[in-house]
Coordinates of C-alpha atoms and ligand atoms in Angstrom, one line a residue:
X1 CA 14.3 18.7 -25.2
X2 CA 11.4 20.5 -26.9
X3 CA 10.4 17.4 -29.0
X4 CA 10.3 15.2 -25.9
X5 CA 7.0 14.2 -24.5
X6 CA 6.6 12.2 -21.3
X7 CA 3.3 10.5 -20.6
X8 CA 2.4 9.1 -17.2
X9 CA -0.5 6.7 -17.0
X10 CA -2.0 6.6 -13.5
X11 CA -2.8 9.5 -11.3
X12 CA -1.8 7.9 -8.0
X13 CA 1.2 8.4 -5.7
X14 CA 3.7 6.8 -8.1
X15 CA 2.5 8.7 -11.1
X16 CA 2.3 12.1 -9.4
X17 CA 5.6 11.6 -7.6
X18 CA 7.2 10.8 -11.0
X19 CA 5.8 14.1 -12.4
X20 CA 7.1 16.1 -9.4
X21 CA 10.5 14.5 -9.7
X22 CA 10.8 15.1 -13.4
X23 CA 10.2 18.8 -12.9
X24 CA 12.5 18.8 -9.8
X25 CA 15.2 17.2 -11.9
X26 CA 15.0 19.9 -14.5
X27 CA 12.9 18.2 -17.2
X28 CA 11.1 21.0 -19.1
X29 CA 9.5 19.2 -21.9
X30 CA 5.9 18.2 -22.4
X31 CA 4.5 16.2 -19.5
X32 CA 1.0 14.6 -19.4
X33 CA -0.5 12.8 -16.4
X34 CA -3.5 10.6 -17.2
X35 CA -5.7 10.0 -14.3
X36 CA -8.8 7.7 -14.6
X37 CA -10.3 9.2 -11.4
X38 CA -12.0 12.6 -11.3
X39 CA -9.9 13.7 -8.4
X40 CA -6.2 14.9 -8.6
X41 CA -3.7 12.3 -7.3
X42 CA -4.1 11.5 -3.6
X43 CA -2.5 9.2 -1.1
X44 CA -4.5 6.3 0.1
X45 CA -3.2 5.3 3.6
X46 CA -5.3 8.0 5.4
X47 CA -8.5 6.7 3.7
X48 CA -8.7 3.7 6.0
X49 CA -7.3 5.7 9.0
X50 CA -7.4 9.4 9.9
X51 CA -9.5 10.5 6.9
X52 CA -12.1 7.8 7.5
X53 CA -12.2 8.7 11.2
X54 CA -12.8 12.4 10.3
X55 CA -9.5 13.5 11.7
X56 CA -7.9 14.7 8.4
X57 CA -9.2 17.0 5.7
X58 CA -9.3 16.6 1.9
X59 CA -6.2 18.7 1.3
X60 CA -4.1 16.6 3.6
X61 CA -4.4 13.6 1.3
X62 CA -3.3 15.4 -1.9
X63 CA 0.1 14.2 -3.3
X64 CA 0.8 17.9 -4.2
X65 CA -1.5 20.9 -3.9
X66 CA -4.0 21.2 -6.7
X67 CA -2.3 24.3 -8.2
X68 CA 1.0 22.5 -8.6
X69 CA 0.2 20.9 -11.9
X70 CA -0.7 24.2 -13.6
X71 CA 2.1 26.1 -12.0
X72 CA 4.6 23.4 -13.2
X73 CA 3.1 23.0 -16.7
X74 CA 1.9 19.5 -16.2
X75 CA -1.1 18.6 -18.2
X76 CA -3.2 16.7 -15.7
X77 CA -6.1 15.0 -17.5
X78 CA -8.7 13.9 -15.0
X79 CA -11.3 11.3 -15.6
X80 CA -9.4 10.2 -18.6
X81 CA -8.4 6.5 -19.0
X82 CA -5.7 5.2 -21.3
X83 CA -7.2 2.2 -23.1
X84 CA -4.4 1.0 -25.4
X85 CA -0.6 1.1 -25.7
X86 CA 1.4 0.6 -28.9
X87 CA 5.1 0.5 -27.9
X88 CA 6.1 0.2 -31.6
X89 CA 4.6 3.6 -32.6
X90 CA 5.3 5.1 -29.1
X91 CA 1.6 6.0 -28.6
X92 CA -1.1 5.7 -26.0
X93 CA -4.7 5.4 -26.9
X94 CA -7.3 7.3 -24.8
X95 CA -10.9 6.3 -24.1
X96 CA -12.1 8.9 -26.6
X97 CA -9.9 7.2 -29.3
X98 CA -7.3 10.0 -29.3
X99 CA -3.7 8.8 -29.7
X100 CA -1.1 10.4 -27.5
X101 CA 2.5 10.1 -28.7
X102 CA 5.3 9.7 -26.1
X103 CA 9.1 9.6 -26.1
X104 CA 9.0 8.0 -22.6
X105 CA 6.0 6.4 -20.9
X106 CA 5.5 5.5 -17.3
X107 CA 2.8 3.0 -16.4
X108 CA 1.6 3.6 -12.8
X109 CA -1.9 2.2 -12.8
X110 CA -1.8 0.8 -9.3
X111 CA -4.1 -2.1 -8.3
X112 CA -7.8 -2.9 -8.0
X113 CA -9.6 -4.6 -5.1
X114 CA -9.8 -8.4 -5.8
X115 CA -13.4 -9.4 -6.5
X116 CA -14.7 -12.8 -5.3
X117 CA -17.7 -14.5 -6.8
X118 CA -19.9 -14.1 -3.8
X119 CA -23.7 -14.5 -4.1
X120 CA -25.2 -11.2 -2.9
X121 CA -22.1 -9.1 -3.5
X122 CA -24.3 -6.6 -5.5
X123 CA -26.5 -5.8 -2.6
X124 CA -26.6 -2.3 -1.1
X125 CA -24.3 -2.1 1.9
X126 CA -21.7 -4.3 0.4
X127 CA -18.5 -2.7 -0.8
X128 CA -14.8 -3.0 -1.6
X129 CA -12.4 -0.3 -0.5
X130 CA -9.8 1.6 -2.5
X131 CA -10.7 5.1 -3.4
X132 CA -11.4 8.5 -1.8
X133 CA -15.1 8.0 -2.7
X134 CA -15.1 4.6 -0.9
X135 CA -13.7 6.3 2.2
X136 CA -16.4 9.0 2.1
X137 CA -19.1 6.4 1.6
X138 CA -17.9 4.2 4.4
X139 CA -17.5 7.1 6.8
X140 CA -21.2 8.0 6.2
X141 CA -22.2 4.4 6.9
X142 CA -20.1 4.0 10.1
X143 CA -19.9 7.4 11.7
X144 CA -23.1 7.2 13.7
X145 CA -22.1 3.8 15.2
X146 CA -24.5 1.0 16.2
X147 CA -24.2 -0.8 12.8
X148 CA -23.4 -4.4 12.4
X149 CA -20.3 -4.6 10.2
X150 CA -18.8 -7.8 8.7
X151 CA -15.3 -7.6 7.3
X152 CA -14.4 -10.3 4.8
X153 CA -10.6 -10.4 4.8
X154 CA -8.1 -10.2 7.6
X155 CA -5.2 -8.4 5.8
X156 CA -4.0 -4.9 6.5
X157 CA -7.0 -3.1 4.9
X158 CA -9.5 -5.4 6.6
X159 CA -7.8 -4.9 10.0
X160 CA -7.6 -1.1 9.6
X161 CA -11.2 -0.8 8.5
X162 CA -12.3 -3.1 11.4
X163 CA -10.4 -0.8 13.8
X164 CA -12.0 2.3 12.3
X165 CA -15.5 0.8 12.4
X166 CA -15.1 -0.3 16.0
X167 CA -13.7 3.1 17.0
X168 CA -17.0 4.6 15.7
X169 CA -18.9 2.3 18.0
X170 CA -20.0 -0.3 15.5
X171 CA -20.3 -4.0 16.1
X172 CA -17.5 -5.6 14.1
X173 CA -16.9 -9.2 13.0
X174 CA -13.9 -10.1 10.9
X175 CA -13.6 -13.3 8.7
X176 CA -10.3 -14.4 7.3
X177 CA -8.9 -17.5 5.6
X178 CA -5.8 -17.6 7.9
X179 CA -5.8 -19.1 11.4
X180 CA -4.3 -15.9 12.6
X181 CA -4.8 -12.5 11.0
X182 CA -1.9 -11.0 9.0
X183 CA 0.2 -14.2 9.6
X184 CA 1.1 -14.4 5.9
X185 CA 2.6 -11.0 6.1
X186 CA 4.2 -10.9 9.5
X187 CA 4.0 -14.4 10.9
X188 CA 1.8 -15.9 13.7
X189 CA 3.5 -14.2 16.7
X190 CA 2.9 -10.7 15.4
X191 CA -0.4 -11.5 13.8
X192 CA -1.5 -12.9 17.2
X193 CA -0.5 -9.6 18.7
X194 CA -2.7 -7.6 16.4
X195 CA -5.6 -10.1 17.0
X196 CA -5.3 -9.5 20.8
X197 CA -5.3 -5.7 20.3
X198 CA -8.5 -6.0 18.2
X199 CA -10.2 -8.4 20.6
X200 CA -9.4 -6.1 23.6
X201 CA -11.3 -3.4 21.7
X202 CA -14.3 -5.7 21.1
X203 CA -13.7 -6.9 17.5
X204 CA -14.9 -10.5 17.0
X205 CA -13.0 -12.9 14.7
X206 CA -14.1 -16.0 12.8
X207 CA -10.8 -17.7 11.7
X208 CA -10.4 -19.5 9.5
X209 CA -13.7 -18.8 7.8
X210 CA -14.9 -17.6 4.5
X211 CA -18.1 -15.9 3.3
X212 CA -20.3 -18.3 1.4
X213 CA -23.0 -15.8 0.5
X214 CA -24.5 -12.4 1.5
X215 CA -28.1 -12.5 2.3
X216 CA -30.4 -9.5 1.8
X217 CA -33.9 -8.1 1.9
X218 CA -35.3 -5.6 -0.6
X219 CA -31.9 -5.1 -2.2
X220 CA -30.1 -4.5 1.0
X221 CA -27.5 -6.7 2.8
X222 CA -28.8 -8.2 6.0
X223 CA -26.4 -11.0 6.8
X224 CA -23.3 -12.9 5.8
X225 CA -23.5 -16.7 5.7
X226 CA -20.1 -18.3 6.4
X227 CA -18.8 -21.6 5.0
X228 CA -19.5 -23.3 8.3
X229 CA -23.2 -22.3 8.0
X230 CA -23.1 -19.5 10.6
X231 CA -25.2 -16.5 9.8
X232 CA -23.8 -13.1 10.9
X233 CA -26.2 -10.2 10.8
X234 CA -24.8 -7.4 8.8
X235 CA -25.8 -3.8 7.7
X236 CA -22.4 -3.2 6.2
X237 CA -20.2 -5.8 4.5
X238 CA -16.7 -4.9 3.3
X239 CA -14.9 -7.3 1.0
X240 CA -11.2 -6.7 1.6
X241 CA -9.5 -9.7 0.2
X242 CA -6.4 -8.1 -1.4
X243 CA -5.7 -6.4 -4.6
X244 CA -4.7 -7.4 -8.1
X245 CA -2.2 -5.3 -10.1
X246 CA -3.7 -3.4 -13.0
X247 CA -1.9 -4.9 -15.9
X248 CA -4.5 -4.3 -18.6
X249 CA -2.5 -1.9 -20.7
X250 CA 0.8 -3.7 -20.3
X251 CA -0.9 -7.0 -21.4
X252 CA -2.5 -5.2 -24.4
X253 CA 1.0 -4.1 -25.5
X254 CA 2.5 -7.5 -25.0
X255 CA 4.8 -6.5 -22.2
X256 CA 6.4 -9.1 -20.0
X257 CA 4.2 -9.9 -17.0
X258 CA 4.7 -12.0 -13.9
X259 CA 2.7 -11.0 -10.8
X260 CA 2.4 -7.5 -12.3
X261 CA 4.5 -5.7 -14.9
X262 CA 8.0 -7.1 -14.8
X263 CA 10.6 -4.4 -14.5
X264 CA 14.4 -4.3 -13.8
X265 CA 15.9 -2.4 -10.9
X266 CA 15.7 0.9 -12.9
X267 CA 12.0 0.2 -13.5
X268 CA 12.3 -0.4 -17.2
X269 CA 9.7 -2.9 -18.7
X270 CA 10.4 -5.3 -21.5
X271 CA 9.4 -2.6 -24.1
X272 CA 11.7 0.2 -25.0
X273 CA 11.0 3.6 -23.4
X274 CA 8.2 2.1 -21.2
X275 CA 8.7 2.0 -17.5
X276 CA 6.4 0.9 -14.6
X277 CA 6.2 1.8 -10.9
X278 CA 4.1 1.4 -7.9
X279 CA 1.6 -1.4 -7.0
X280 CA 1.5 -2.6 -10.6
X281 CA 5.2 -3.1 -11.0
X282 CA 7.1 -6.3 -10.0
X283 CA 10.7 -4.9 -9.7
X284 CA 14.0 -6.7 -9.4
X285 CA 15.4 -5.8 -6.0
X286 CA 19.3 -5.6 -6.0
X287 CA 19.4 -6.6 -2.3
X288 CA 17.7 -10.0 -2.7
X289 CA 18.3 -10.5 -6.4
X290 CA 14.6 -11.4 -6.7
X291 CA 11.6 -9.7 -8.1
X292 CA 9.3 -8.2 -5.5
X293 CA 6.0 -6.5 -6.0
X294 CA 5.1 -4.3 -3.1
X295 CA 1.6 -2.9 -2.4
X296 CA 2.9 -0.2 -0.1
X297 CA 3.0 3.6 0.0
X298 CA 6.8 3.9 0.3
X299 CA 7.3 1.7 -2.8
X300 CA 5.0 4.0 -4.9
X301 CA 6.8 7.1 -3.6
X302 CA 10.3 5.8 -4.2
X303 CA 9.3 4.0 -7.4
X304 CA 7.9 7.3 -8.8
X305 CA 11.3 9.0 -8.0
X306 CA 13.4 6.3 -9.6
X307 CA 11.2 6.0 -12.7
X308 CA 11.5 9.7 -13.3
X309 CA 15.2 9.6 -13.1
X310 CA 15.4 6.5 -15.3
X311 CA 13.3 8.3 -17.9
X312 CA 15.8 11.1 -17.9
X313 CA 18.6 8.6 -18.6
X314 CA 20.0 8.8 -15.1
X315 CA 21.5 5.7 -13.4
X316 CA 18.7 5.1 -10.8
X317 CA 17.7 1.9 -9.1
X318 CA 15.0 1.1 -6.6
X319 CA 17.2 -0.3 -3.8
X320 CA 15.8 1.3 -0.6
X321 CA 14.8 -1.1 2.1
X322 CA 11.0 -1.7 1.7
X323 CA 8.9 0.1 4.3
X324 CA 5.3 0.3 5.4
X325 CA 3.2 1.3 8.3
X326 CA -0.2 0.9 9.8
X327 CA -2.3 2.5 12.6
X328 CA -4.9 0.5 14.3
X329 CA -6.6 1.7 17.5
X330 CA -3.7 2.9 19.7
X331 CA -1.1 0.8 17.8
X332 CA 1.3 2.6 15.5
X333 CA 3.3 0.1 13.6
X334 CA 6.3 0.6 11.2
X335 CA 8.0 -2.2 9.3
X336 CA 11.2 -2.1 7.3
X337 CA 12.7 -5.1 5.6
X338 CA 12.3 -8.0 3.2
X339 CA 9.2 -10.2 4.0
X340 CA 10.5 -12.9 1.7
X341 CA 13.7 -13.2 3.7
X342 CA 11.9 -12.9 7.1
X343 CA 9.2 -15.5 6.3
X344 CA 9.8 -18.6 8.3
X345 CA 12.2 -17.0 10.7
X346 CA 11.0 -16.6 14.3
X347 CA 11.2 -13.0 15.5
X348 CA 13.2 -11.8 18.5
X349 CA 11.7 -9.0 20.6
X350 CA 13.2 -5.9 22.1
X351 CA 10.8 -4.3 24.6
X352 CA 7.5 -5.5 25.9
X353 CA 4.7 -6.9 23.8
X354 CA 2.4 -6.8 26.9
X355 CA 3.0 -3.1 27.3
X356 CA 2.6 -2.5 23.6
X357 CA 5.9 -0.9 23.0
X358 CA 8.5 -3.1 21.3
X359 CA 10.5 -4.0 18.2
X360 CA 10.4 -7.4 16.6
X361 CA 13.4 -8.4 14.5
X362 CA 13.7 -11.2 12.0
X363 CA 17.2 -12.5 11.4
X364 CA 18.9 -14.7 8.9
X365 CA 21.9 -16.2 10.8
X366 CA 23.1 -13.1 12.7
X367 CA 21.8 -10.4 10.2
X368 CA 18.6 -8.5 10.6
X369 CA 16.4 -8.9 7.5
X370 CA 13.2 -7.1 8.9
X371 CA 12.3 -5.0 11.9
X372 CA 8.8 -4.0 13.0
X373 CA 8.4 -1.4 15.6
X374 CA 5.2 -0.9 17.7
X375 CA 4.7 2.5 19.3
X376 CA 8.3 3.4 19.1
X377 CA 9.6 6.6 17.6
X378 CA 12.8 7.3 15.5
X379 CA 13.9 3.6 15.4
X380 CA 13.3 2.9 11.7
X381 CA 16.4 4.7 10.5
X382 CA 18.8 2.5 12.5
X383 CA 16.7 -0.6 11.6
X384 CA 17.1 0.2 7.9
X385 CA 20.8 0.8 8.3
X386 CA 21.2 -2.6 10.1
X387 CA 19.4 -4.3 7.2
X388 CA 21.0 -2.5 4.3
X389 CA 24.5 -2.7 5.8
X390 CA 24.0 -6.5 6.4
X391 CA 25.4 -5.8 9.9
X392 CA 26.2 -8.9 12.0
X393 CA 24.6 -8.4 15.4
X394 CA 24.7 -9.9 18.8
X395 CA 21.1 -10.9 19.6
X396 CA 21.5 -10.2 23.3
X397 CA 22.5 -6.6 22.6
X398 CA 19.9 -6.3 19.8
X399 CA 17.1 -7.2 22.1
X400 CA 18.3 -5.2 25.1
X401 CA 16.4 -1.9 25.1
X402 CA 19.2 -0.4 27.1
X403 CA 21.6 -0.6 24.1
X404 CA 20.8 2.1 21.6
X405 CA 20.4 0.6 18.1
X406 CA 22.9 3.0 16.7
X407 CA 25.6 1.3 18.9
X408 CA 25.1 -1.8 16.9
X409 CA 26.1 -0.1 13.7
X410 CA 29.7 0.3 12.6
X411 CA 30.9 3.9 12.7
X412 CA 30.8 4.3 8.9
X413 CA 27.2 3.1 8.7
X414 CA 25.4 5.5 11.1
X415 CA 22.0 6.6 9.8
Ligands
FAD501 C1 -7.2 2.2 1.9 C2 -5.8 2.0 1.7 C3 -4.9 2.1 2.8 C4 -3.6 1.9 2.6 N1 -2.8 2.1 3.7 C5 -1.4 1.9 3.6 C6 -0.6 2.1 4.7 O1 -1.0 2.4 5.8 N2 0.8 1.9 4.5 C7 1.3 1.7 3.3 O2 2.5 1.5 3.2 N3 0.5 1.5 2.2 C8 -0.8 1.6 2.3 N4 -1.7 1.4 1.2 C9 -1.1 1.1 -0.1 C10 -0.7 2.3 -0.9 O3 -1.7 3.3 -0.8 C11 -0.5 1.9 -2.3 O4 0.7 1.1 -2.3 C12 -0.3 3.1 -3.2 O5 -1.5 3.8 -3.4 C13 0.1 2.6 -4.6 O6 0.3 3.7 -5.4 P1 0.2 3.6 -7.0 O7 0.4 5.0 -7.5 O8 1.0 2.5 -7.5 O9 -1.3 3.2 -7.3 P2 -2.7 3.9 -7.0 O10 -2.7 4.6 -5.7 O11 -3.7 2.8 -7.1 O12 -3.0 4.9 -8.2 C14 -3.1 4.4 -9.5 C15 -4.1 5.3 -10.2 O13 -4.0 5.1 -11.6 C16 -5.3 5.1 -12.1 N5 -5.4 4.3 -13.4 C17 -5.4 3.0 -13.5 N6 -5.4 2.6 -14.8 C18 -5.4 3.8 -15.5 C19 -5.5 4.0 -16.9 N7 -5.5 3.1 -17.8 N8 -5.5 5.3 -17.3 C20 -5.5 6.3 -16.4 N9 -5.4 6.1 -15.0 C21 -5.4 4.8 -14.6 C22 -6.2 4.5 -11.0 O14 -7.5 4.9 -11.2 C23 -5.5 5.1 -9.8 O15 -6.1 6.3 -9.5 C24 -3.0 1.6 1.4 C25 -3.9 1.4 0.3 C26 -5.3 1.6 0.5 C27 -6.2 1.4 -0.7

């Protein structure tokens, strides 16, 4: 294998997990990880939660400890961006014009915050949120409390940042295009639940509303003007209106694209020996038979593992039940399932929404296609088993907290 050279573009969770898996699987050839950021690969979920709130340290966000790369003979090139890809000659071009040959290449470039053409977006105090540096900066802006914070965007990141900002004692107003926050992701019933949680903690909503302009004085943001003409005073404005997959290299190389880099279930792109994983990859999911691009932590983790095995010629497919989580105020949420199958279905609830401890299930006929647990421990395994096993359930028993979820599973399908 000495002549082999695997190159990974993207020093995030998917890229670093792929490197780790390659070594764990016994690959001992040359391995280069190109990371456009100056910091070794880190996980992003804590950046809008415990790290932002000062409850987690820098080491806790590393994908692997800093020494791991050297100890495992992985050439980690920090602050180095791949700028071109030629699948024909099997080479990647770097920003300094060097060409790096590969036998297998993994594209794991992640996603970038979506930018919107908003007058005043360049003012000081206005920011998007994606990186470790963004989290440090926002913490310094929020930590003393007493600021007026306007969040543009009512998706997961907007809601998490609103919760953190409020927890620090800031005055928070959240604008979103939906009537109910998160309703595109989890439907109006559960979106309404999250809205109530935020309102009880003092977050204000303007829904549906969009920002028309950010006003400022002497280069600093002072207010957000909404499309209805309302002026919301603001010291800090965060634009959290989703992300776009980073497809620049793939596009440059003529790879097939569709809502990201199109890949099969083994994460192979349309170019030979080029794979893609993580936020940037739109993968065929064997369960639904459809392509699905996920912007969640577990997808990057599992995708990194599958891509590594595929690069080694193993028969690997990304077929785990999609999973994600969020923490907002005292709410700890976990979700497993297929949003595309759940969309449109009305959830059934096990437990008490009022008491903030329950599971919402979405069903197609009598089969669970998604399950979201709020402040419940150790229920995600049986939920995933119900989904992946396509188990027919009795709704009365499913929603009865007295019936352990494991009892709904056939004996040969226990988690
Ligand atoms: C603030 C925040 C909170 C989140 N919270 C949650 C959560 O609670 N639960 C959950 O499930 N998910 C969460 N996510 C989503 C999760 O973090 C992402 O799905 C995950 O980071 C995707 O990993 P990735 O490796 O595909 O991409 P990324 O983490 O984006 O990493 C890609 C890396 O590649 C680099 N790169 C890009 N192009 C190049 C190039 N040409 N050359 C070299 N390097 C390049 C980028 O700079 C970046 O560092 C959160 C995301 C954010 C931003």
